[in-house]
Short mmCIF file of C-alpha atoms in Angstrom, two decimals:
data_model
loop_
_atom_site.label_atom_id
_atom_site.label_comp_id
_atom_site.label_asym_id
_atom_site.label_seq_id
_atom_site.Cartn_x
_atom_site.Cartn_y
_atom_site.Cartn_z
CA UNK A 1409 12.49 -23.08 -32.51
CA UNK A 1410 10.32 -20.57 -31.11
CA UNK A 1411 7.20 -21.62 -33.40
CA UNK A 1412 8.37 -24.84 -31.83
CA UNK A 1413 7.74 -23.61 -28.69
CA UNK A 1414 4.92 -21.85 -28.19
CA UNK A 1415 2.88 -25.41 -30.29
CA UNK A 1416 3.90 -26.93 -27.40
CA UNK A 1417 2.96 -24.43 -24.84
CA UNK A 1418 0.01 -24.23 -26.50
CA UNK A 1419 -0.31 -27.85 -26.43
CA UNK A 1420 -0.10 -27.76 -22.75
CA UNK A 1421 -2.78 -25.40 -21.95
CA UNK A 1422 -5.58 -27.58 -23.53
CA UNK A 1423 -4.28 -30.19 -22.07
CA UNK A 1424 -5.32 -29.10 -19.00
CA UNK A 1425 -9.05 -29.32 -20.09
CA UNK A 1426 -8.29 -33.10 -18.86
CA UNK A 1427 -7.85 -31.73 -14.96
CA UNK A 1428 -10.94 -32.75 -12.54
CA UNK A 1429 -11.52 -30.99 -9.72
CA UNK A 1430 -14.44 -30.60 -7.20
CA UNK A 1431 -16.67 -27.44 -8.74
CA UNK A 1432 -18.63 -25.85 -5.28
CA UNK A 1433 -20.97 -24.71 -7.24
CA UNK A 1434 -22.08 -27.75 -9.41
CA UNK A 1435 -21.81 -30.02 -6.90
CA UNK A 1436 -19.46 -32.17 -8.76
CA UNK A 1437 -16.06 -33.18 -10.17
CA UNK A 1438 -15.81 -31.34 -13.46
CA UNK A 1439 -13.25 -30.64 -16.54
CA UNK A 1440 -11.64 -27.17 -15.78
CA UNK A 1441 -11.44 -24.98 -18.38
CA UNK A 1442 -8.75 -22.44 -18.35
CA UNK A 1443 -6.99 -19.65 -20.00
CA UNK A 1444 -3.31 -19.28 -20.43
CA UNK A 1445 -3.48 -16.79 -17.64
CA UNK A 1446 -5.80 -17.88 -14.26
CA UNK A 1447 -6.85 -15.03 -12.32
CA UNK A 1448 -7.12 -16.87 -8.42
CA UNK A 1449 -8.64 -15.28 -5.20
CA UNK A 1450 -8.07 -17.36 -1.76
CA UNK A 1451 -9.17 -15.92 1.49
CA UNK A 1452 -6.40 -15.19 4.12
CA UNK A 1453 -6.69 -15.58 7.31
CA UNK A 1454 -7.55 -12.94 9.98
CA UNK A 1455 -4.20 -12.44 11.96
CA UNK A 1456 -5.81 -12.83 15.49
CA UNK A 1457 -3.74 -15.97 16.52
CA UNK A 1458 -0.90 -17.85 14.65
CA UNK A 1459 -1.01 -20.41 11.99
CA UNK A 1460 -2.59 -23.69 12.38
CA UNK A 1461 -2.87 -26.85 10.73
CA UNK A 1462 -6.10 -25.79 9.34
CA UNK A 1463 -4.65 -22.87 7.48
CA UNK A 1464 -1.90 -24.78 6.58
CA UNK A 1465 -3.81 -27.72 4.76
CA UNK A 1466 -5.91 -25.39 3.10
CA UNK A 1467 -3.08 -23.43 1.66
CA UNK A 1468 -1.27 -26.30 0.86
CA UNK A 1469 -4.05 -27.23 -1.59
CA UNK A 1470 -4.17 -24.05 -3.59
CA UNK A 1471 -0.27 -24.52 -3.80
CA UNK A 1472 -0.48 -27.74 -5.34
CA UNK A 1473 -3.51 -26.58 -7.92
CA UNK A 1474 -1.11 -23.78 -8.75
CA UNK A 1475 2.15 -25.64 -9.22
CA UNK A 1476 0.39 -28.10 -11.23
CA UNK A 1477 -1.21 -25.48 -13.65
CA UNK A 1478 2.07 -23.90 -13.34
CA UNK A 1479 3.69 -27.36 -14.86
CA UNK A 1480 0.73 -27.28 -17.69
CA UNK A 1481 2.18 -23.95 -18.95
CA UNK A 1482 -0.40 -21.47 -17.20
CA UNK A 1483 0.50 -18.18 -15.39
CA UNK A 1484 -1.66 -18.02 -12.45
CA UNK A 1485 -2.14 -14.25 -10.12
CA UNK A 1486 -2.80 -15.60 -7.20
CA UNK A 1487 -4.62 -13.32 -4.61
CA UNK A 1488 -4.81 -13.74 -1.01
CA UNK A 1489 -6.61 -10.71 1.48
CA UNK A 1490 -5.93 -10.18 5.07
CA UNK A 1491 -8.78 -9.45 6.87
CA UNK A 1492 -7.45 -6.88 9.32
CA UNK A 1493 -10.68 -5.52 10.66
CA UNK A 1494 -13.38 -7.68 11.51
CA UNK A 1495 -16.07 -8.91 14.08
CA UNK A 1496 -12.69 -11.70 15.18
CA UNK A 1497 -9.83 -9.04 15.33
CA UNK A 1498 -11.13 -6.27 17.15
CA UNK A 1499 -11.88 -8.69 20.64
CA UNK A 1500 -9.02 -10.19 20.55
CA UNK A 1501 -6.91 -6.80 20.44
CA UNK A 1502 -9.05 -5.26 22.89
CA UNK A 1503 -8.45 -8.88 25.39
CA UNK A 1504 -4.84 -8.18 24.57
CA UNK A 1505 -4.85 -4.21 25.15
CA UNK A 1506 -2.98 -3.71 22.13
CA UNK A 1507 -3.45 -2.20 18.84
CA UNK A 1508 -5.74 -4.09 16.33
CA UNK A 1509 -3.18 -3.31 13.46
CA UNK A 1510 -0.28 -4.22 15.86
CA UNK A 1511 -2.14 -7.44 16.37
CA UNK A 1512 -2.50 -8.09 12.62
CA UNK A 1513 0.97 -7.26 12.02
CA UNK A 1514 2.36 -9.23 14.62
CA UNK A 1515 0.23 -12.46 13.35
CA UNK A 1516 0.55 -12.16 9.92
CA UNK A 1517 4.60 -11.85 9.74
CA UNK A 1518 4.06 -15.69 11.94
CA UNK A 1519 1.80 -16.56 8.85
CA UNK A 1520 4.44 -15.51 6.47
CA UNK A 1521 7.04 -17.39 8.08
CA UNK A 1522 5.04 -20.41 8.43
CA UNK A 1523 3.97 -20.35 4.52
CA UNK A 1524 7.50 -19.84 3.66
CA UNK A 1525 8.31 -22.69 5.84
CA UNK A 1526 5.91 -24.83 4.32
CA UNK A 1527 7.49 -23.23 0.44
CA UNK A 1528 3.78 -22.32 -0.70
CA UNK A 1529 3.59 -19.63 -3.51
CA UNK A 1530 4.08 -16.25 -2.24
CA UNK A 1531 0.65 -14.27 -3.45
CA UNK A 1532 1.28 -11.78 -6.37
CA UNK A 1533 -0.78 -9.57 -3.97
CA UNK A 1534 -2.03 -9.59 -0.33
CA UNK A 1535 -4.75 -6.56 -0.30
CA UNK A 1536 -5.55 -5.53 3.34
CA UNK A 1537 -9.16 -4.80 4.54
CA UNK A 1538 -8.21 -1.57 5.93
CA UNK A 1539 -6.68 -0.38 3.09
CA UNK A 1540 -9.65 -1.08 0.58
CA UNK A 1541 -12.19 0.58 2.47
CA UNK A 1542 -12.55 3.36 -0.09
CA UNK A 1543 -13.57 0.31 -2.59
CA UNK A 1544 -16.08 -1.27 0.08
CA UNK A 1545 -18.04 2.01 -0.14
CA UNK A 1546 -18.38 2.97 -4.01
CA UNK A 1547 -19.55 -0.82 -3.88
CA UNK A 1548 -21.71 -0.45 -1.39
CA UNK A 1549 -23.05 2.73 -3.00
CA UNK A 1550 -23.88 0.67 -5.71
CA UNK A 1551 -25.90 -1.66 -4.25
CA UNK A 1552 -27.74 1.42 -2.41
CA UNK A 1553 -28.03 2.80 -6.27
CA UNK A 1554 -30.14 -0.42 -7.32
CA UNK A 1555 -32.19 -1.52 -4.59
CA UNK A 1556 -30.63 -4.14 -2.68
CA UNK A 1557 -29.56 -2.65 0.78
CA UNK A 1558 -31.59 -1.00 3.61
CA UNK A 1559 -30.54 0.84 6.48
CA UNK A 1560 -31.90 0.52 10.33
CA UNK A 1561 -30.63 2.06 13.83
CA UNK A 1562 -27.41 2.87 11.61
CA UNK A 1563 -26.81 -0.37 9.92
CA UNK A 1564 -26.73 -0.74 6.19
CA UNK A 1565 -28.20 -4.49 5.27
CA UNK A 1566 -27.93 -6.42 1.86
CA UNK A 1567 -31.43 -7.17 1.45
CA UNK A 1568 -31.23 -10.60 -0.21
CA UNK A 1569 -35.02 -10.90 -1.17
CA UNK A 1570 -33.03 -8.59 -4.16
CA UNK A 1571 -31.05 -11.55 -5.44
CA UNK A 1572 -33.36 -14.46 -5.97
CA UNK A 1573 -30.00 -16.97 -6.57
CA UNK A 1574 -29.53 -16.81 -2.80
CA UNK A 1575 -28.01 -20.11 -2.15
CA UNK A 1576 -26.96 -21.17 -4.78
CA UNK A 1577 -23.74 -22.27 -4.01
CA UNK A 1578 -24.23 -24.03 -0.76
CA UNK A 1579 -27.30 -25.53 -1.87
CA UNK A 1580 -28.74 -25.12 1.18
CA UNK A 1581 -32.31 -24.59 2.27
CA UNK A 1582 -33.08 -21.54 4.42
CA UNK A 1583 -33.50 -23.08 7.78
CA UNK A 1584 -29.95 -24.60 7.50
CA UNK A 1585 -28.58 -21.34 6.51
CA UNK A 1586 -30.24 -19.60 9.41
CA UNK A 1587 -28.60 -21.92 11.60
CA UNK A 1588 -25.01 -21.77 9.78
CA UNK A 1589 -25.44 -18.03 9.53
CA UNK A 1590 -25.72 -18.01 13.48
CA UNK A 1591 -22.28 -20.19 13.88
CA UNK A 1592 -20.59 -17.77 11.62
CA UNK A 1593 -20.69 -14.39 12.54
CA UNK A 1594 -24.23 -13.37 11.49
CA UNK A 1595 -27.23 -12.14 13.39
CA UNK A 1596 -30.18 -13.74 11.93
CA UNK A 1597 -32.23 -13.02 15.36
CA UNK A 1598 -31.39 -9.41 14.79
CA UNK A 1599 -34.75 -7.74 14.79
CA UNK A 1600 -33.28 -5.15 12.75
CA UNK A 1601 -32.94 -7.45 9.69
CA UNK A 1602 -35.86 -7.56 7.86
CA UNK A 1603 -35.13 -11.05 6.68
CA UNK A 1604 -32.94 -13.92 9.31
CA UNK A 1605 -30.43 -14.42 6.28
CA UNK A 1606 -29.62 -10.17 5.01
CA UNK A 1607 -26.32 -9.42 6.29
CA UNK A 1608 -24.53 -6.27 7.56
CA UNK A 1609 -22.38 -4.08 4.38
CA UNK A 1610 -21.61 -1.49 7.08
CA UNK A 1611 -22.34 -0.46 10.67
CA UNK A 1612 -21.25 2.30 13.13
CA UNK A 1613 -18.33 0.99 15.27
CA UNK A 1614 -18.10 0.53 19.14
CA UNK A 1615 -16.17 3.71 21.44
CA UNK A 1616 -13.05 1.66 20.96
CA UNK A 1617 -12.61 0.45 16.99
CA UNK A 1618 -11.53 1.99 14.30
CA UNK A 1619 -14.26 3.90 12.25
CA UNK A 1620 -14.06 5.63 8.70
CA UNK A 1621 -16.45 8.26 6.70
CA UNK A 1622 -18.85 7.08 4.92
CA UNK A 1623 -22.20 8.12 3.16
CA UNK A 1624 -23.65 5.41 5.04
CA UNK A 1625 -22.26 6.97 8.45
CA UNK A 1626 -19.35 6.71 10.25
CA UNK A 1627 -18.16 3.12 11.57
CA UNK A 1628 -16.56 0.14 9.82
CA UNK A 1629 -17.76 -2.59 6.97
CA UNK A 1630 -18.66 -6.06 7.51
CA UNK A 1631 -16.98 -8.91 6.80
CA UNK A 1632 -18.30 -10.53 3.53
CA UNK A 1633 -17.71 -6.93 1.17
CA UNK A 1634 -14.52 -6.89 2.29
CA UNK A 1635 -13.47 -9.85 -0.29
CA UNK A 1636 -16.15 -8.93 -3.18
CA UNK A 1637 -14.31 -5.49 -3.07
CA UNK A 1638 -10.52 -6.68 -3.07
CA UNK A 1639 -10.90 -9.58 -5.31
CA UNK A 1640 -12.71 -6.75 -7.91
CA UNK A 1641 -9.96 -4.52 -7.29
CA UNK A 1642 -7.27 -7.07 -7.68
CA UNK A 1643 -8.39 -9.33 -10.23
CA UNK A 1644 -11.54 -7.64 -11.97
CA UNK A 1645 -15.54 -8.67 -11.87
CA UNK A 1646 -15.20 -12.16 -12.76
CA UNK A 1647 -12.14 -14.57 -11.78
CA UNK A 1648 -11.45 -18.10 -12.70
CA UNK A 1649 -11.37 -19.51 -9.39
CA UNK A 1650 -12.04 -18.86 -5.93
CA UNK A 1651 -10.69 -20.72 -2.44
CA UNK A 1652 -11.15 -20.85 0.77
CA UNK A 1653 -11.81 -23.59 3.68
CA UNK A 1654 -15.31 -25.22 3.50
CA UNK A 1655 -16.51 -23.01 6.72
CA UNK A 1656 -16.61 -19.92 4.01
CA UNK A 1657 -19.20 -21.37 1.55
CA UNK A 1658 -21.74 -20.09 4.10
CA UNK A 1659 -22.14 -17.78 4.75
CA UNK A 1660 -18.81 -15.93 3.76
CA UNK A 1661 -18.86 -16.82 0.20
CA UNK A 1662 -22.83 -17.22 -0.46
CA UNK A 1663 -23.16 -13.62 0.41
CA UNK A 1664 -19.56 -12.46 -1.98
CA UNK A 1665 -21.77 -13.72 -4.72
CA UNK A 1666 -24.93 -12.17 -3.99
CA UNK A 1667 -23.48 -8.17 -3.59
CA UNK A 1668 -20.82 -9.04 -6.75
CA UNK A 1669 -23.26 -10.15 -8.78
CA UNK A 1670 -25.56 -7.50 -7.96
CA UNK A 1671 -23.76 -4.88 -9.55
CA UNK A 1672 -21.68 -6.65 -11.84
CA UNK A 1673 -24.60 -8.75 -13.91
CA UNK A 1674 -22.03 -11.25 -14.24
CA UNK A 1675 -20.27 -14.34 -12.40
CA UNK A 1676 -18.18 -13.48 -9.67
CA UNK A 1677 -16.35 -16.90 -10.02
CA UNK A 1678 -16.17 -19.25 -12.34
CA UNK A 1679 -15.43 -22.21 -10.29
CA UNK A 1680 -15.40 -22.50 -6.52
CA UNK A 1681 -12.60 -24.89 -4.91
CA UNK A 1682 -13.01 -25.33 -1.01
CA UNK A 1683 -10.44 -27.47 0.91
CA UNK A 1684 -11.91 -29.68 4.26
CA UNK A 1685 -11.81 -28.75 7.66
CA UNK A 1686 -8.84 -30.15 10.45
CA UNK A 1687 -9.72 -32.06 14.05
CA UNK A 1688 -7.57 -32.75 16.53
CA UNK A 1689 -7.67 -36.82 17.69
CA UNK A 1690 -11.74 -37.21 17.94
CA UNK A 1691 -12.24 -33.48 18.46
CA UNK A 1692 -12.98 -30.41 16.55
CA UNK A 1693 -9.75 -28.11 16.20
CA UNK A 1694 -10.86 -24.91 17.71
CA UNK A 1695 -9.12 -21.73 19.74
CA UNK A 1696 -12.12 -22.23 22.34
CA UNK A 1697 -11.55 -26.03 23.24
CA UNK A 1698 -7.51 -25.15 23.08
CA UNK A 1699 -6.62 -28.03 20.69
CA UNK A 1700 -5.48 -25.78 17.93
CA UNK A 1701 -1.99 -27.44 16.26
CA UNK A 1702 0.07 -24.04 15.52
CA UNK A 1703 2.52 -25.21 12.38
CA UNK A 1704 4.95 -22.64 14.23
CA UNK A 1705 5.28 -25.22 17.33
CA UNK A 1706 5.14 -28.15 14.62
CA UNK A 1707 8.17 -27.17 12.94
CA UNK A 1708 10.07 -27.57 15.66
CA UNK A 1709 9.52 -31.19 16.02
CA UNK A 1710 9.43 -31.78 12.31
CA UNK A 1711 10.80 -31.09 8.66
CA UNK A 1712 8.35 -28.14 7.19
CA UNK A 1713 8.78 -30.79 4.14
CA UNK A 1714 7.10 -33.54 6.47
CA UNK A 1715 4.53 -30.98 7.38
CA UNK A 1716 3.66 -30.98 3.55
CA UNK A 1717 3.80 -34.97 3.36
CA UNK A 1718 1.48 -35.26 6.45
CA UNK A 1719 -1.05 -33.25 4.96
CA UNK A 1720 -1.00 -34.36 1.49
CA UNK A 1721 -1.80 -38.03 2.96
CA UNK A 1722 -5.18 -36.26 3.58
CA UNK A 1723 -7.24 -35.59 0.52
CA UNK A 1724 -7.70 -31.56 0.26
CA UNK A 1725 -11.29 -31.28 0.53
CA UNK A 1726 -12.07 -33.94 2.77
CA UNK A 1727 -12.45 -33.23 6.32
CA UNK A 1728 -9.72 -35.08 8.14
CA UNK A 1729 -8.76 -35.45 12.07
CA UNK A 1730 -4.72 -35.19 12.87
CA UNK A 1731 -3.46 -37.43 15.18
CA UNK A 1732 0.28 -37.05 17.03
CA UNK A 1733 1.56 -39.84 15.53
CA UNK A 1734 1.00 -38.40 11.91
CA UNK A 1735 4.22 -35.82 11.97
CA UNK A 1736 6.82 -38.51 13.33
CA UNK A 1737 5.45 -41.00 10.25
CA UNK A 1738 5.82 -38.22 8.27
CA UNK A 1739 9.22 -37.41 9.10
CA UNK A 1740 10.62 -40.94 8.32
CA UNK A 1741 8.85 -41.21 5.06
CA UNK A 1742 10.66 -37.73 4.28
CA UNK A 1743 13.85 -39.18 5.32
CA UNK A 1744 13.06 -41.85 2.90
CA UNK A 1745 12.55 -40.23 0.47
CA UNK A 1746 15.72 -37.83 0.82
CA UNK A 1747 18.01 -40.90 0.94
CA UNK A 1748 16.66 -42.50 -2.22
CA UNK A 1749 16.92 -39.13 -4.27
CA UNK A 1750 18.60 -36.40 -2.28
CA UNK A 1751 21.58 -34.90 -4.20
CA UNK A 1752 20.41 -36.40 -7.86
CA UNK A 1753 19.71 -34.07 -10.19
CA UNK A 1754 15.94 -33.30 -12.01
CA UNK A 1755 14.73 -35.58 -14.65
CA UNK A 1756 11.00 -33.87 -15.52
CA UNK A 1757 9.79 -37.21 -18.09
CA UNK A 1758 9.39 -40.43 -17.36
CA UNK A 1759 6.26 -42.77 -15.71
CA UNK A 1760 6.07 -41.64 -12.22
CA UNK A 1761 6.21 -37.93 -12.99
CA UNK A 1762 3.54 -38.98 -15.30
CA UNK A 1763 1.20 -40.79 -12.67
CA UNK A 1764 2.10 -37.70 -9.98
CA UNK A 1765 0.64 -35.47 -12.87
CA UNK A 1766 -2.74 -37.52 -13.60
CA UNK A 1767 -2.85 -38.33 -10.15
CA UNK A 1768 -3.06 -34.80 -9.25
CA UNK A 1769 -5.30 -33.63 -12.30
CA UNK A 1770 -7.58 -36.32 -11.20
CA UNK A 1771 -9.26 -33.69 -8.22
CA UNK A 1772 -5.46 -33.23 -6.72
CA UNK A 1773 -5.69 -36.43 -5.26
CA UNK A 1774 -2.87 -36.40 -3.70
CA UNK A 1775 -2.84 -39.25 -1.31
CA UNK A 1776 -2.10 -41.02 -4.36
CA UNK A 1777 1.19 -39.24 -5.40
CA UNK A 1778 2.39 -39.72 -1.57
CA UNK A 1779 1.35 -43.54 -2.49
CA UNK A 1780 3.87 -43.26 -5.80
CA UNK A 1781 6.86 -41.23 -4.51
CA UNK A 1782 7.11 -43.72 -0.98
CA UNK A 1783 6.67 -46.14 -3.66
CA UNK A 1784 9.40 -45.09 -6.07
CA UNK A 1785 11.84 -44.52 -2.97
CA UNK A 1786 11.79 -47.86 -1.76
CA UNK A 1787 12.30 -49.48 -5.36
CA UNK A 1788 15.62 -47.39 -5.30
CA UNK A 1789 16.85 -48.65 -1.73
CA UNK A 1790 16.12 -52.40 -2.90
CA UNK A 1791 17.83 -51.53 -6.62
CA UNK A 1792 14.56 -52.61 -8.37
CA UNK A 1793 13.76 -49.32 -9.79
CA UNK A 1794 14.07 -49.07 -13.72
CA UNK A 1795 14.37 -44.78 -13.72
CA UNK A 1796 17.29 -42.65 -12.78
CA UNK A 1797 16.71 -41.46 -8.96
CA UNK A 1798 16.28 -37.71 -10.87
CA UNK A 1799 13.17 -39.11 -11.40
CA UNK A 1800 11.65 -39.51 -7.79
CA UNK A 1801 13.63 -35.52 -7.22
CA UNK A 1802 11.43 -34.11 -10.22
CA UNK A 1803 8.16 -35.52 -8.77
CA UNK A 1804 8.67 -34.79 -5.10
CA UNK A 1805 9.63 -31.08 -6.20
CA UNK A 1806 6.53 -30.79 -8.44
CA UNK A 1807 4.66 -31.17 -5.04
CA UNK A 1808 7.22 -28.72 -3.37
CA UNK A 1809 9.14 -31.03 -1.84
CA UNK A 1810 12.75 -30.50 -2.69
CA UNK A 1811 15.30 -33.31 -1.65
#
């Protein structure tokens, strides 16, 4: 029985060789290879405000790639930072008069009880910026050690004329990375830099924010070694697959690869998954236009189980625009679905848990399994469906929906 087993176990595992998924880095939908255990690094957010529907989507997605490796017999570590120090953090604390850490506190026990909410995997660890800072510096020391940083005015730079693969992920050309880089958080105009696209590993802080020791001087790191040294601590040199929202292929993720790589000699990831960005009806979702959708407010008009439906009509790494009307449809499809299967109990075989499973190996296209359980729970309110309503309970909860 146990030989029995782990064949089929076993059996599972390569059969996940047949899952397609979107691969950053090659710029196509590709066969994922993967061991029996995944090592998996997402980025958290940085607890200045509360949880929107941006955070939520992309969550959502790394959720559904793990209960679905999960299903294929895999163990997956998931690993998820907070990034409780930054260039975002530190205004916001200072507009409030409060504490940073207070702030990040405050913020991330809202994320926790939105993610529970939503029933997305807990992380198997949640490293905190401030309390990796020790690792930031013998990494940084490193990269002083070979030749790839320079310091000016205070300022220690990653000099990326070091790592010729610059930009190899994004696939960008320089000019559009010197305009991304200035959208998101970097300085290319800083005459400082001795190149528009090197990027800050540490600099002395303000009067007012925290500061630590360093051989570098006193003051705090910046934002992109914060990751390369918590995934490394967490996870070791090289993990199977990284996350994150498509804002953090550049320059956030571009410039993990370029310091990791540096000292490790080897891949930092070995795929990169990104999930698509949210609007809000026509518009950009933003904290600086006000349209942000906090899934904390949501919940209060709708099932956290909607929440999850709404989204997954939206495929996970295509940009998408929510409109009001989305959580009320949402809600009566959920309803639906409840009253066609609610109370049965689990039956894991059969052909829609089969088409839920290829659907979602086929780049987690999961507009598709929203298609098939909608489907399924209609068939059993007109008596036309041939499988047991377990069936419909079993696929919904595969997606973490329970009924």
């Amino acid at each position: 029985m146990v030989k029995e087993q782990s064949r089929l176990r076993v059996q599972k595992v390569e059969h996940l060789m047949t899952m397609r998924l979107y691969d950053t880095a090659q710029a196509a939908v590709i066969d994922i290879e993967l061991d029996a255990h995944v090592r998996m690094y997402v980025c958290g957010i940085t607890p200045y405000d509360s949880t929107h529907l941006g955070h939520a989507a992309t969550y959502l997605s790394y959720d559904l790639l793990i209960r679905r490796l999960e299903d294929l017999g895999h163990t997956v570590q998931l690993v998820r930072n907070v990034t409780d120090v930054d260039d975002s953090i530190l205004p916001k604390a200072r507009e409030l008069g409060i504490d940073f850490l207070e702030l990040a506190e405050m913020e991330m026990d809202r994320f926790d009880q939105d993610m529970v909410a939503l029933n997305t995997r807990r992380a198997d660890a949640e490293p905190r910026a401030t309390e990796s800072i020790d690792d930031m510096i013998k990494i940084i020391e490193k990269l002083v050690d070979r030749g790839h940083t320079y310091t000016t005015e205070g300022t220690t730079y990653f000099d990326i004329s070091t790592f010729p693969d610059f930009g190899k992920l994004s696939h960008l050309n320089e000019q559009e990375m010197v305009v991304l880089a200035a959208e998101r958080g970097g300085r290319p105009d800083d005459p400082k830099q001795k190149n528009p696209l090197d990027f800050v590993l540490w600099q002395p802080s303000a009067d007012d924010e925290p500061s630590w020791e360093s051989p570098f001087g006193t003051g705090r790191p910046g934002w992109h070694i914060e990751c390369s040294a918590m995934s490394m601590r967490a996870l070791g040199p090289t993990i199977d697959i990284h996350g994150g929202g498509a804002d953090l292929i550049f320059p956030h993720h571009e410039c993990e690869i370029a310091q990791s790589e540096s000292i490790n000699g080897e891949p930092f990831s070995r795929y990169w998954i990104h999930a698509g960005l949210v609007a809000y009806q026509g518009t950009k979702m933003s904290k600086s236009l006000g349209n942000l959708v906090f899934v904390s407010e949501l919940r209060k008009e709708i099932d956290p189980r909607a929440i999850r439906l709404a989204l997954m009509a939206h495929h996970y790494r295509s940009d998408f625009e929510w409109f009001d009307e989305e959580g009320p449809r949402a809600q009566r499809d959920l309803e639906l679905l409840i009253r066609s299967g609610g109370g049965a109990q689990p039956v894991s075989e059969g052909p829609l848990i089969d088409e839920v499973r290829d659907a979602l190996d086929d780049d987690l296209d999961t507009r598709r399994v929203c298609e098939l359980l909608i489907r399924e729970a209609q068939a059993i309110e007109k008596g036309t469906s041939s499988s047991p309503q377990g069936c419909l309970v079993a696929a919904a909860s595969l997606c973490g929906i329970q009924l």
